[in-house]
């Protein structure tokens, strides 16, 4: 039986709306950050968190539903406020991370050797993140790994917007963004990997109508796209989970964990290996949500899959 696909309305909710929201707030926080600095800019974050709490009912409902799952209790207004404040903080800090102001942060890195091995191996690797914490925090590795180059894979419209915004923040930095959905997208990904680059992608939702895998996630059932992992399997590369988790104040915890290595996976075993990698991804994502519950930034109904998870027994 084929894996379920997300309906068009669900795909739009999963991908388009949150990205537009992120771009708006990135513009706001860029202006604040460049003019006021981090300490003063953080004062404004309280206003942004209060705005979400008061005037964003969809995000508020999604936050309450998620936090109930992650905290295993009914969240209060203070929990929702803390959730929105963490979201605003990661957008604010993105400006400084892009400008290599790592001196402003206390960065703790777990599993760094995985990135070191991937970059030294010469074949590159896929880095699967999610809308959890700050993907930009990986730039901190550049201090100790000057040869490390990261290319980000995203859909063309988002790639264009992100490129424009990142260039405005720091025009001296080269941004390796590979747009998805073009005829030469796969070729560019392969070329980047062959140059020893790390190719990063957010793997918890997709704009495409492609298949997904319904899995147990934080007490419910959620559908995760298979596409990113199928690409890694086709190109026969290792896959590493990544999360740049905001830990309060100026602290970030950057976590890496092996998800799969498709280097020696036979074609006939590829489908099963991909599904197992997606399951492991969902498990890693859930574990980090439990440990750092206020870092989840999917402010919409993530639990849209119906029926039992794939591989789970049906109710009698």
Short mmCIF file of N, CA, C and O in Angstrom, two decimals, residues 208-278:
data_model
loop_
_atom_site.label_atom_id
_atom_site.label_comp_id
_atom_site.label_asym_id
_atom_site.label_seq_id
_atom_site.Cartn_x
_atom_site.Cartn_y
_atom_site.Cartn_z
N UNK A 208 5.24 19.84 -1.37
CA UNK A 208 4.87 18.94 -2.45
C UNK A 208 3.69 18.04 -2.08
O UNK A 208 3.35 17.86 -0.92
N UNK A 209 3.08 17.49 -3.13
CA UNK A 209 1.98 16.54 -2.94
C UNK A 209 2.51 15.12 -2.85
O UNK A 209 1.79 14.17 -3.08
N UNK A 210 3.79 14.99 -2.53
CA UNK A 210 4.41 13.68 -2.50
C UNK A 210 3.97 12.85 -1.31
O UNK A 210 3.25 13.33 -0.43
N UNK A 211 4.40 11.59 -1.27
CA UNK A 211 3.97 10.70 -0.19
C UNK A 211 4.59 11.06 1.14
O UNK A 211 5.67 11.66 1.21
N UNK A 212 3.89 10.70 2.19
CA UNK A 212 4.39 10.90 3.54
C UNK A 212 4.18 9.64 4.34
O UNK A 212 3.50 8.70 3.92
N UNK A 213 4.79 9.59 5.50
CA UNK A 213 4.67 8.44 6.38
C UNK A 213 4.02 8.89 7.68
O UNK A 213 4.53 9.77 8.37
N UNK A 214 2.87 8.29 8.01
CA UNK A 214 2.16 8.62 9.24
C UNK A 214 2.79 7.86 10.40
O UNK A 214 2.90 6.64 10.36
N UNK A 215 3.21 8.60 11.42
CA UNK A 215 3.95 8.02 12.52
C UNK A 215 3.44 8.55 13.86
O UNK A 215 2.92 9.67 13.94
N UNK A 216 3.61 7.78 14.93
CA UNK A 216 3.29 8.31 16.26
C UNK A 216 4.24 9.44 16.61
O UNK A 216 5.46 9.33 16.42
N UNK A 217 3.67 10.53 17.12
CA UNK A 217 4.49 11.70 17.43
C UNK A 217 3.82 12.50 18.54
O UNK A 217 2.72 13.01 18.37
N UNK A 218 4.46 12.57 19.69
CA UNK A 218 3.97 13.32 20.83
C UNK A 218 2.52 12.97 21.18
O UNK A 218 1.68 13.84 21.37
N UNK A 219 2.24 11.69 21.24
CA UNK A 219 0.93 11.23 21.67
C UNK A 219 -0.15 11.23 20.61
O UNK A 219 -1.29 10.84 20.89
N UNK A 220 0.17 11.62 19.39
CA UNK A 220 -0.79 11.61 18.30
C UNK A 220 -0.17 10.96 17.08
O UNK A 220 0.78 10.19 17.18
N UNK A 221 -0.73 11.26 15.92
CA UNK A 221 -0.20 10.75 14.65
C UNK A 221 0.06 11.92 13.73
O UNK A 221 -0.82 12.76 13.52
N UNK A 222 1.26 12.00 13.19
CA UNK A 222 1.63 13.08 12.28
C UNK A 222 2.25 12.47 11.03
O UNK A 222 2.85 11.39 11.07
N UNK A 223 2.11 13.16 9.91
CA UNK A 223 2.65 12.67 8.64
C UNK A 223 3.92 13.42 8.30
O UNK A 223 3.94 14.64 8.24
N UNK A 224 4.99 12.66 8.06
CA UNK A 224 6.29 13.23 7.72
C UNK A 224 6.62 12.92 6.26
O UNK A 224 6.41 11.80 5.80
N UNK A 225 7.13 13.90 5.51
CA UNK A 225 7.42 13.67 4.09
C UNK A 225 8.57 12.69 3.89
O UNK A 225 9.54 12.68 4.65
N UNK A 226 8.45 11.89 2.85
CA UNK A 226 9.49 10.93 2.50
C UNK A 226 10.53 11.52 1.55
O UNK A 226 11.65 11.01 1.44
N UNK A 227 10.16 12.61 0.85
CA UNK A 227 11.00 13.15 -0.21
C UNK A 227 12.44 13.44 0.17
O UNK A 227 13.37 13.02 -0.54
N UNK A 228 12.72 14.15 1.28
CA UNK A 228 14.12 14.44 1.62
C UNK A 228 14.96 13.19 1.80
O UNK A 228 16.13 13.15 1.39
N UNK A 229 14.38 12.17 2.39
CA UNK A 229 15.14 10.95 2.65
C UNK A 229 15.29 10.11 1.38
O UNK A 229 16.29 9.41 1.21
N UNK A 230 14.29 10.16 0.50
CA UNK A 230 14.44 9.46 -0.78
C UNK A 230 15.56 10.08 -1.60
O UNK A 230 16.31 9.38 -2.29
N UNK A 231 15.69 11.41 -1.53
CA UNK A 231 16.78 12.07 -2.24
C UNK A 231 18.13 11.61 -1.70
O UNK A 231 19.06 11.30 -2.46
N UNK A 232 18.25 11.55 -0.37
CA UNK A 232 19.51 11.10 0.23
C UNK A 232 19.81 9.66 -0.16
O UNK A 232 20.98 9.30 -0.40
N UNK A 233 18.77 8.82 -0.24
CA UNK A 233 18.98 7.42 -0.61
C UNK A 233 19.39 7.30 -2.07
O UNK A 233 20.28 6.50 -2.42
N UNK A 234 18.76 8.08 -2.95
CA UNK A 234 19.12 8.04 -4.36
C UNK A 234 20.57 8.47 -4.59
O UNK A 234 21.26 7.92 -5.44
N UNK A 235 21.01 9.46 -3.80
CA UNK A 235 22.37 9.96 -3.96
C UNK A 235 23.37 9.21 -3.08
O UNK A 235 24.55 9.54 -3.07
N UNK A 236 22.86 8.22 -2.30
CA UNK A 236 23.71 7.32 -1.52
C UNK A 236 24.63 8.08 -0.56
O UNK A 236 25.85 7.90 -0.56
N UNK A 237 24.01 8.90 0.29
CA UNK A 237 24.77 9.72 1.23
C UNK A 237 24.31 9.49 2.67
O UNK A 237 23.18 9.06 2.92
N UNK A 238 25.17 9.82 3.63
CA UNK A 238 24.76 9.74 5.03
C UNK A 238 23.79 10.89 5.38
O UNK A 238 23.80 11.94 4.72
N UNK A 239 22.99 10.67 6.41
CA UNK A 239 22.01 11.66 6.86
C UNK A 239 22.20 11.89 8.35
O UNK A 239 22.24 10.94 9.14
N UNK A 240 22.29 13.16 8.73
CA UNK A 240 22.52 13.55 10.12
C UNK A 240 21.37 14.44 10.58
O UNK A 240 20.97 15.37 9.87
N UNK A 241 20.84 14.15 11.74
CA UNK A 241 19.82 15.01 12.36
C UNK A 241 20.50 16.20 13.01
O UNK A 241 21.57 16.08 13.62
N UNK A 242 19.87 17.39 12.90
CA UNK A 242 20.44 18.58 13.50
C UNK A 242 19.36 19.41 14.15
O UNK A 242 18.26 19.58 13.61
N UNK A 243 19.64 19.94 15.34
CA UNK A 243 18.74 20.88 16.00
C UNK A 243 19.58 21.91 16.75
O UNK A 243 20.46 21.54 17.52
N UNK A 244 19.32 23.20 16.48
CA UNK A 244 19.98 24.29 17.19
C UNK A 244 19.00 24.85 18.20
O UNK A 244 18.18 25.70 17.87
N UNK A 245 19.07 24.40 19.43
CA UNK A 245 18.01 24.62 20.41
C UNK A 245 18.32 25.80 21.32
O UNK A 245 19.39 25.85 21.96
N UNK A 246 17.38 26.73 21.41
CA UNK A 246 17.53 27.89 22.28
C UNK A 246 17.31 27.45 23.72
O UNK A 246 16.29 26.84 24.06
N UNK A 247 18.28 27.75 24.60
CA UNK A 247 18.23 27.28 25.98
C UNK A 247 18.08 28.40 26.99
O UNK A 247 18.32 28.21 28.17
N UNK A 248 17.68 29.59 26.52
CA UNK A 248 17.46 30.71 27.41
C UNK A 248 18.64 31.66 27.45
O UNK A 248 19.79 31.25 27.25
N UNK A 249 18.38 32.94 27.69
CA UNK A 249 19.45 33.93 27.74
C UNK A 249 20.21 34.00 26.43
O UNK A 249 19.63 34.25 25.37
N UNK A 250 21.51 33.76 26.51
CA UNK A 250 22.33 33.75 25.29
C UNK A 250 22.83 32.35 24.97
O UNK A 250 23.82 32.17 24.27
N UNK A 251 22.13 31.32 25.48
CA UNK A 251 22.61 29.94 25.36
C UNK A 251 21.87 29.17 24.26
O UNK A 251 20.66 29.25 24.13
N UNK A 252 22.67 28.42 23.48
CA UNK A 252 22.13 27.51 22.48
C UNK A 252 22.81 26.15 22.62
O UNK A 252 24.02 26.06 22.89
N UNK A 253 22.01 25.10 22.45
CA UNK A 253 22.53 23.73 22.45
C UNK A 253 22.35 23.18 21.04
O UNK A 253 21.22 23.07 20.54
N UNK A 254 23.46 22.84 20.39
CA UNK A 254 23.43 22.33 19.01
C UNK A 254 23.64 20.82 19.07
O UNK A 254 24.66 20.34 19.58
N UNK A 255 22.66 20.09 18.55
CA UNK A 255 22.68 18.63 18.67
C UNK A 255 22.72 17.97 17.29
O UNK A 255 21.94 18.31 16.40
N UNK A 256 23.67 17.03 17.11
CA UNK A 256 23.77 16.23 15.90
C UNK A 256 23.63 14.76 16.26
O UNK A 256 24.12 14.31 17.30
N UNK A 257 22.98 14.00 15.37
CA UNK A 257 22.76 12.58 15.61
C UNK A 257 22.61 11.87 14.27
O UNK A 257 21.93 12.37 13.37
N UNK A 258 23.23 10.72 14.13
CA UNK A 258 23.14 9.96 12.88
C UNK A 258 21.73 9.40 12.69
O UNK A 258 21.17 8.79 13.60
N UNK A 259 21.18 9.61 11.51
CA UNK A 259 19.87 9.04 11.16
C UNK A 259 20.01 7.83 10.25
O UNK A 259 19.31 6.84 10.43
N UNK A 260 20.90 7.92 9.26
CA UNK A 260 21.05 6.82 8.30
C UNK A 260 22.31 7.05 7.49
O UNK A 260 22.84 8.17 7.41
N UNK A 261 22.79 5.99 6.87
CA UNK A 261 23.87 6.09 5.90
C UNK A 261 23.47 5.21 4.71
O UNK A 261 23.50 3.99 4.80
N UNK A 262 23.10 5.86 3.62
CA UNK A 262 22.62 5.15 2.44
C UNK A 262 23.75 4.79 1.48
O UNK A 262 23.48 4.37 0.35
N UNK A 263 25.00 4.97 1.89
CA UNK A 263 26.13 4.76 0.99
C UNK A 263 26.15 3.37 0.38
O UNK A 263 26.52 3.19 -0.78
N UNK A 264 25.78 2.36 1.16
CA UNK A 264 25.84 0.99 0.68
C UNK A 264 24.46 0.34 0.60
O UNK A 264 24.36 -0.89 0.53
N UNK A 265 23.41 1.14 0.58
CA UNK A 265 22.05 0.59 0.53
C UNK A 265 21.71 0.14 -0.89
O UNK A 265 21.77 0.95 -1.83
N UNK A 266 21.36 -1.12 -1.06
CA UNK A 266 20.99 -1.64 -2.38
C UNK A 266 19.65 -1.07 -2.81
O UNK A 266 18.81 -0.69 -1.98
N UNK A 267 19.44 -1.01 -4.13
CA UNK A 267 18.22 -0.42 -4.66
C UNK A 267 16.97 -1.12 -4.11
O UNK A 267 15.97 -0.48 -3.80
N UNK A 268 17.04 -2.43 -3.99
CA UNK A 268 15.88 -3.18 -3.51
C UNK A 268 15.58 -2.96 -2.04
O UNK A 268 14.48 -3.27 -1.58
N UNK A 269 16.55 -2.45 -1.31
CA UNK A 269 16.37 -2.20 0.13
C UNK A 269 16.09 -0.73 0.43
O UNK A 269 15.91 -0.35 1.58
N UNK A 270 16.06 0.08 -0.61
CA UNK A 270 16.01 1.54 -0.42
C UNK A 270 14.73 2.00 0.26
O UNK A 270 14.75 2.81 1.18
N UNK A 271 13.59 1.47 -0.18
CA UNK A 271 12.31 1.94 0.36
C UNK A 271 12.21 1.67 1.85
O UNK A 271 11.81 2.54 2.64
N UNK A 272 12.59 0.48 2.27
CA UNK A 272 12.54 0.13 3.69
C UNK A 272 13.51 0.99 4.49
O UNK A 272 13.21 1.42 5.61
N UNK A 273 14.70 1.23 3.92
CA UNK A 273 15.71 2.03 4.61
C UNK A 273 15.24 3.48 4.77
O UNK A 273 15.49 4.12 5.80
N UNK A 274 14.56 4.00 3.75
CA UNK A 274 14.04 5.36 3.81
C UNK A 274 13.00 5.48 4.91
O UNK A 274 13.01 6.42 5.72
N UNK A 275 12.09 4.52 4.97
CA UNK A 275 11.04 4.55 5.99
C UNK A 275 11.64 4.46 7.40
O UNK A 275 11.18 5.13 8.32
N UNK A 276 12.65 3.64 7.55
CA UNK A 276 13.29 3.52 8.86
C UNK A 276 13.98 4.84 9.23
O UNK A 276 13.97 5.24 10.40
N UNK A 277 14.59 5.51 8.26
CA UNK A 277 15.24 6.80 8.53
C UNK A 277 14.23 7.86 8.94
O UNK A 277 14.50 8.67 9.83
N UNK A 278 13.06 7.85 8.29
CA UNK A 278 12.01 8.81 8.65
C UNK A 278 11.52 8.53 10.07
O UNK A 278 11.27 9.45 10.85
#
